């Protein structure tokens, strides 16, 4: 579904991501891990079009998406959340999500339809009771859920989750894990950046490890947990 | 031909000295305190009128006025930041909202200062004559006051640079310019430092005004043009870079004198064109990262 | 969304709006020429301010180019006024501003925050100095004379532009694009990632808002007999809409309208006798509004209204309590 070939990004003279190849198939949950500064969020920014590639190519469902604008990539079916939440704070929760329905598709959606979809997405993430509250009044955990609902409202086929579980307590983490599984059951393919190892190990089908912008390992959770190279990266520094 | 080139080059340097001074001042205010002070030119105007008044009514030497004008402007700027900009900083919670609101407030300040000056001094153009005898420099003739202006502009800028580079307070300012939050954690009293930076910016403007009044005529509406030039130089030199603003001032002075030699009425157009191209091609400035 | 409250208040507003409209249309029949011209001035500021808010309000990009678009309209009128009928001149003036804004938007709207403001401000000075140079060296003129137009015509044209602008501003606010503009003001990156074509939306909105400023310039030029680049491209017209909008409050459409009306009247009353005092007051109000009126006059009134209402409620409760305790005492 998503194929990345020799993806490279330079900032000044520094390679933040260099020569990364990977692919993701329909229905998979892929984890993206690595120490801080490994280039994980940069990779997300490259996939979603927030940053242009220095070289390489990214394809989504066989079509080249590298070089397209973020809104075009979103309308093709790739949605994302942000590491630092970016909800529209002064807007009611419902309108935050409605924007996803109204603009995130190729075809036009009527306002009534958008309201219905937004309600449904908010129900799915468990925010149904807050629909009229300004988004800035939500606690951070709920703002993250709101971002997820907004992404779902664009009807994505591929969802990029950037540290969905950072800062959540144990109960919230297991709720979030359930949410991710439910999303997969809806047919949405997921790539997630995560530092919460329990979550990564329990939910991912496959894990990709980045270090200094390079892909150093890839495999099932069991393989990654046993890989001496990965352990070295995490413990060596 | 050679003399013409020397003429263009020297007059560029002479103007560049003033540009450098006012740009370094704005750089303190915008680069460190994050206030895009659009009323910067009004402080130049105030310095110039201050000097004019002291010279005309009390016969005080303009160079002596530097010593009076500097501290007074520093104090005005410091208090202004402590009261006005600090309140805006608190109410808008920093970041982009603060930058926008503080810029708009400084527009308000522009109107207040300019019109107060008109009410006090009248709207007419004023000037005085000081060190106006000609000096011959390799065949090119300049009034002595222009040379004194350049000399003092360079002295003030270098002294200021040494203050930033060598003193404890200077280091605190540079730390605040890099990262205000971290500097706060390291024990720098950030409110004090930001107010000081704003005051220093106002001081540079006032000193530039004093120097300007020695060789140019002054009027209450003269400020905006200098503000725009200062903004252009700050962008040219890279935001928050003091040496960048200093060098940028001389570069713009040279460009101005070259364009003036070819087509006098186009020098402001040339500044804006340069500025717009720069903003589009390299908004981080020629010395920026 | 609190739809019920919205529609009922809407009904009152509509009735009020129609009444005001009838009053305005009939105005030339029973008031002096002076009053009509004053009203034209007020309408001019209202249109410029509402146009400015159309783009800068929701997106937070502070444009200081209003004077440039206004000046383009003025110059269009001065150059074409003799040879073309007025309505056509007005539309052409608007279109020139529209395309200038389109051009400026395409090259600058990727600049963030302050840089955009500085650039747009530079634009005013650039066009002004360029025109000055052009007139001195190429056409050997300084300024132009403008054909005068009957003030009642001017009034009706201004009224028409105002109504069209108000309608468009209202429709944009209500549409999904209004919501999208607001989201750009909050987190542009997030807006782009949920499928909003942020560049196109910003550029088109900026151009539409500039169109109206251009048309007003073209109409108002006919009120002045003589114009030159310094008069036409006066940076004051860049600051005015910003102040009027902040002062009035941008939360509601009528905030900028009220802010502009108050200032235009103030200007009329003060500028001929005390021009410098007026500008001084202008500056002071700007600073005070930024410091103490974050939601503008409208926000302040809404807040006061709430306080009065809750005060009434408190008094009512107190009375009831007193009556209650009184009865208890009687019973005792």
JSON list of C-alpha atoms in Angstrom, two decimals, chain A residues 98-169:
[
{"chain": "A", "resi": 98, "resn": "UNK", "atom": "CA", "xyz": [-16.32, 18.38, 10.86]},
{"chain": "A", "resi": 99, "resn": "UNK", "atom": "CA", "xyz": [-13.44, 20.11, 9.06]},
{"chain": "A", "resi": 100, "resn": "UNK", "atom": "CA", "xyz": [-11.94, 16.68, 8.49]},
{"chain": "A", "resi": 101, "resn": "UNK", "atom": "CA", "xyz": [-15.13, 15.47, 6.76]},
{"chain": "A", "resi": 102, "resn": "UNK", "atom": "CA", "xyz": [-15.68, 18.69, 4.83]},
{"chain": "A", "resi": 103, "resn": "UNK", "atom": "CA", "xyz": [-12.21, 18.98, 3.35]},
{"chain": "A", "resi": 104, "resn": "UNK", "atom": "CA", "xyz": [-10.53, 15.59, 3.64]},
{"chain": "A", "resi": 105, "resn": "UNK", "atom": "CA", "xyz": [-12.18, 13.91, 0.63]},
{"chain": "A", "resi": 106, "resn": "UNK", "atom": "CA", "xyz": [-12.10, 14.10, -3.11]},
{"chain": "A", "resi": 107, "resn": "UNK", "atom": "CA", "xyz": [-15.89, 14.55, -3.30]},
{"chain": "A", "resi": 108, "resn": "UNK", "atom": "CA", "xyz": [-17.94, 17.17, -1.46]},
{"chain": "A", "resi": 109, "resn": "UNK", "atom": "CA", "xyz": [-19.74, 16.27, 1.75]},
{"chain": "A", "resi": 110, "resn": "UNK", "atom": "CA", "xyz": [-22.90, 18.11, 2.82]},
{"chain": "A", "resi": 111, "resn": "UNK", "atom": "CA", "xyz": [-22.80, 19.94, 6.16]},
{"chain": "A", "resi": 112, "resn": "UNK", "atom": "CA", "xyz": [-25.48, 17.64, 7.60]},
{"chain": "A", "resi": 113, "resn": "UNK", "atom": "CA", "xyz": [-23.48, 14.61, 6.52]},
{"chain": "A", "resi": 114, "resn": "UNK", "atom": "CA", "xyz": [-20.34, 16.15, 8.05]},
{"chain": "A", "resi": 115, "resn": "UNK", "atom": "CA", "xyz": [-22.09, 16.67, 11.39]},
{"chain": "A", "resi": 116, "resn": "UNK", "atom": "CA", "xyz": [-23.29, 13.06, 11.37]},
{"chain": "A", "resi": 117, "resn": "UNK", "atom": "CA", "xyz": [-19.82, 11.74, 10.55]},
{"chain": "A", "resi": 118, "resn": "UNK", "atom": "CA", "xyz": [-18.15, 13.98, 13.11]},
{"chain": "A", "resi": 119, "resn": "UNK", "atom": "CA", "xyz": [-20.51, 12.78, 15.83]},
{"chain": "A", "resi": 120, "resn": "UNK", "atom": "CA", "xyz": [-19.82, 9.21, 14.87]},
{"chain": "A", "resi": 121, "resn": "UNK", "atom": "CA", "xyz": [-16.04, 9.74, 14.93]},
{"chain": "A", "resi": 122, "resn": "UNK", "atom": "CA", "xyz": [-16.27, 11.49, 18.32]},
{"chain": "A", "resi": 123, "resn": "UNK", "atom": "CA", "xyz": [-18.36, 8.65, 19.67]},
{"chain": "A", "resi": 124, "resn": "UNK", "atom": "CA", "xyz": [-15.74, 6.22, 18.43]},
{"chain": "A", "resi": 125, "resn": "UNK", "atom": "CA", "xyz": [-12.93, 7.93, 20.35]},
{"chain": "A", "resi": 126, "resn": "UNK", "atom": "CA", "xyz": [-15.16, 8.47, 23.40]},
{"chain": "A", "resi": 127, "resn": "UNK", "atom": "CA", "xyz": [-15.57, 12.24, 23.27]},
{"chain": "A", "resi": 128, "resn": "UNK", "atom": "CA", "xyz": [-19.31, 12.32, 22.56]},
{"chain": "A", "resi": 129, "resn": "UNK", "atom": "CA", "xyz": [-20.04, 14.30, 25.73]},
{"chain": "A", "resi": 130, "resn": "UNK", "atom": "CA", "xyz": [-17.70, 17.16, 24.85]},
{"chain": "A", "resi": 131, "resn": "UNK", "atom": "CA", "xyz": [-18.92, 18.05, 21.36]},
{"chain": "A", "resi": 132, "resn": "UNK", "atom": "CA", "xyz": [-19.79, 21.67, 22.17]},
{"chain": "A", "resi": 133, "resn": "UNK", "atom": "CA", "xyz": [-16.78, 22.45, 24.37]},
{"chain": "A", "resi": 134, "resn": "UNK", "atom": "CA", "xyz": [-13.97, 24.57, 22.90]},
{"chain": "A", "resi": 135, "resn": "UNK", "atom": "CA", "xyz": [-11.13, 22.17, 22.06]},
{"chain": "A", "resi": 136, "resn": "UNK", "atom": "CA", "xyz": [-8.65, 24.07, 24.24]},
{"chain": "A", "resi": 137, "resn": "UNK", "atom": "CA", "xyz": [-10.68, 23.19, 27.35]},
{"chain": "A", "resi": 138, "resn": "UNK", "atom": "CA", "xyz": [-10.02, 19.45, 26.91]},
{"chain": "A", "resi": 139, "resn": "UNK", "atom": "CA", "xyz": [-7.25, 17.75, 28.86]},
{"chain": "A", "resi": 140, "resn": "UNK", "atom": "CA", "xyz": [-4.24, 16.71, 26.76]},
{"chain": "A", "resi": 141, "resn": "UNK", "atom": "CA", "xyz": [-5.28, 13.06, 26.58]},
{"chain": "A", "resi": 142, "resn": "UNK", "atom": "CA", "xyz": [-8.63, 14.06, 25.15]},
{"chain": "A", "resi": 143, "resn": "UNK", "atom": "CA", "xyz": [-7.02, 16.51, 22.75]},
{"chain": "A", "resi": 144, "resn": "UNK", "atom": "CA", "xyz": [-5.06, 13.58, 21.37]},
{"chain": "A", "resi": 145, "resn": "UNK", "atom": "CA", "xyz": [-8.30, 11.65, 20.96]},
{"chain": "A", "resi": 146, "resn": "UNK", "atom": "CA", "xyz": [-9.79, 14.68, 19.23]},
{"chain": "A", "resi": 147, "resn": "UNK", "atom": "CA", "xyz": [-6.90, 14.72, 16.77]},
{"chain": "A", "resi": 148, "resn": "UNK", "atom": "CA", "xyz": [-7.53, 11.05, 16.09]},
{"chain": "A", "resi": 149, "resn": "UNK", "atom": "CA", "xyz": [-11.24, 11.72, 15.50]},
{"chain": "A", "resi": 150, "resn": "UNK", "atom": "CA", "xyz": [-10.37, 14.57, 13.15]},
{"chain": "A", "resi": 151, "resn": "UNK", "atom": "CA", "xyz": [-8.06, 12.27, 11.23]},
{"chain": "A", "resi": 152, "resn": "UNK", "atom": "CA", "xyz": [-10.68, 9.50, 11.08]},
{"chain": "A", "resi": 153, "resn": "UNK", "atom": "CA", "xyz": [-13.23, 11.97, 9.70]},
{"chain": "A", "resi": 154, "resn": "UNK", "atom": "CA", "xyz": [-11.12, 12.36, 6.56]},
{"chain": "A", "resi": 155, "resn": "UNK", "atom": "CA", "xyz": [-11.87, 8.62, 5.91]},
{"chain": "A", "resi": 156, "resn": "UNK", "atom": "CA", "xyz": [-8.21, 7.61, 5.65]},
{"chain": "A", "resi": 157, "resn": "UNK", "atom": "CA", "xyz": [-6.92, 4.29, 4.40]},
{"chain": "A", "resi": 158, "resn": "UNK", "atom": "CA", "xyz": [-3.57, 4.93, 6.04]},
{"chain": "A", "resi": 159, "resn": "UNK", "atom": "CA", "xyz": [-3.27, 6.63, 9.41]},
{"chain": "A", "resi": 160, "resn": "UNK", "atom": "CA", "xyz": [0.00, 7.97, 10.84]},
{"chain": "A", "resi": 161, "resn": "UNK", "atom": "CA", "xyz": [-0.10, 8.20, 14.65]},
{"chain": "A", "resi": 162, "resn": "UNK", "atom": "CA", "xyz": [2.72, 10.25, 16.18]},
{"chain": "A", "resi": 163, "resn": "UNK", "atom": "CA", "xyz": [3.21, 9.33, 19.86]},
{"chain": "A", "resi": 164, "resn": "UNK", "atom": "CA", "xyz": [-0.46, 8.81, 20.55]},
{"chain": "A", "resi": 165, "resn": "UNK", "atom": "CA", "xyz": [0.27, 7.40, 24.00]},
{"chain": "A", "resi": 166, "resn": "UNK", "atom": "CA", "xyz": [2.94, 9.77, 25.30]},
{"chain": "A", "resi": 167, "resn": "UNK", "atom": "CA", "xyz": [1.86, 11.22, 28.63]},
{"chain": "A", "resi": 168, "resn": "UNK", "atom": "CA", "xyz": [-1.08, 8.87, 29.12]},
{"chain": "A", "resi": 169, "resn": "UNK", "atom": "CA", "xyz": [-1.52, 6.79, 32.29]}
]
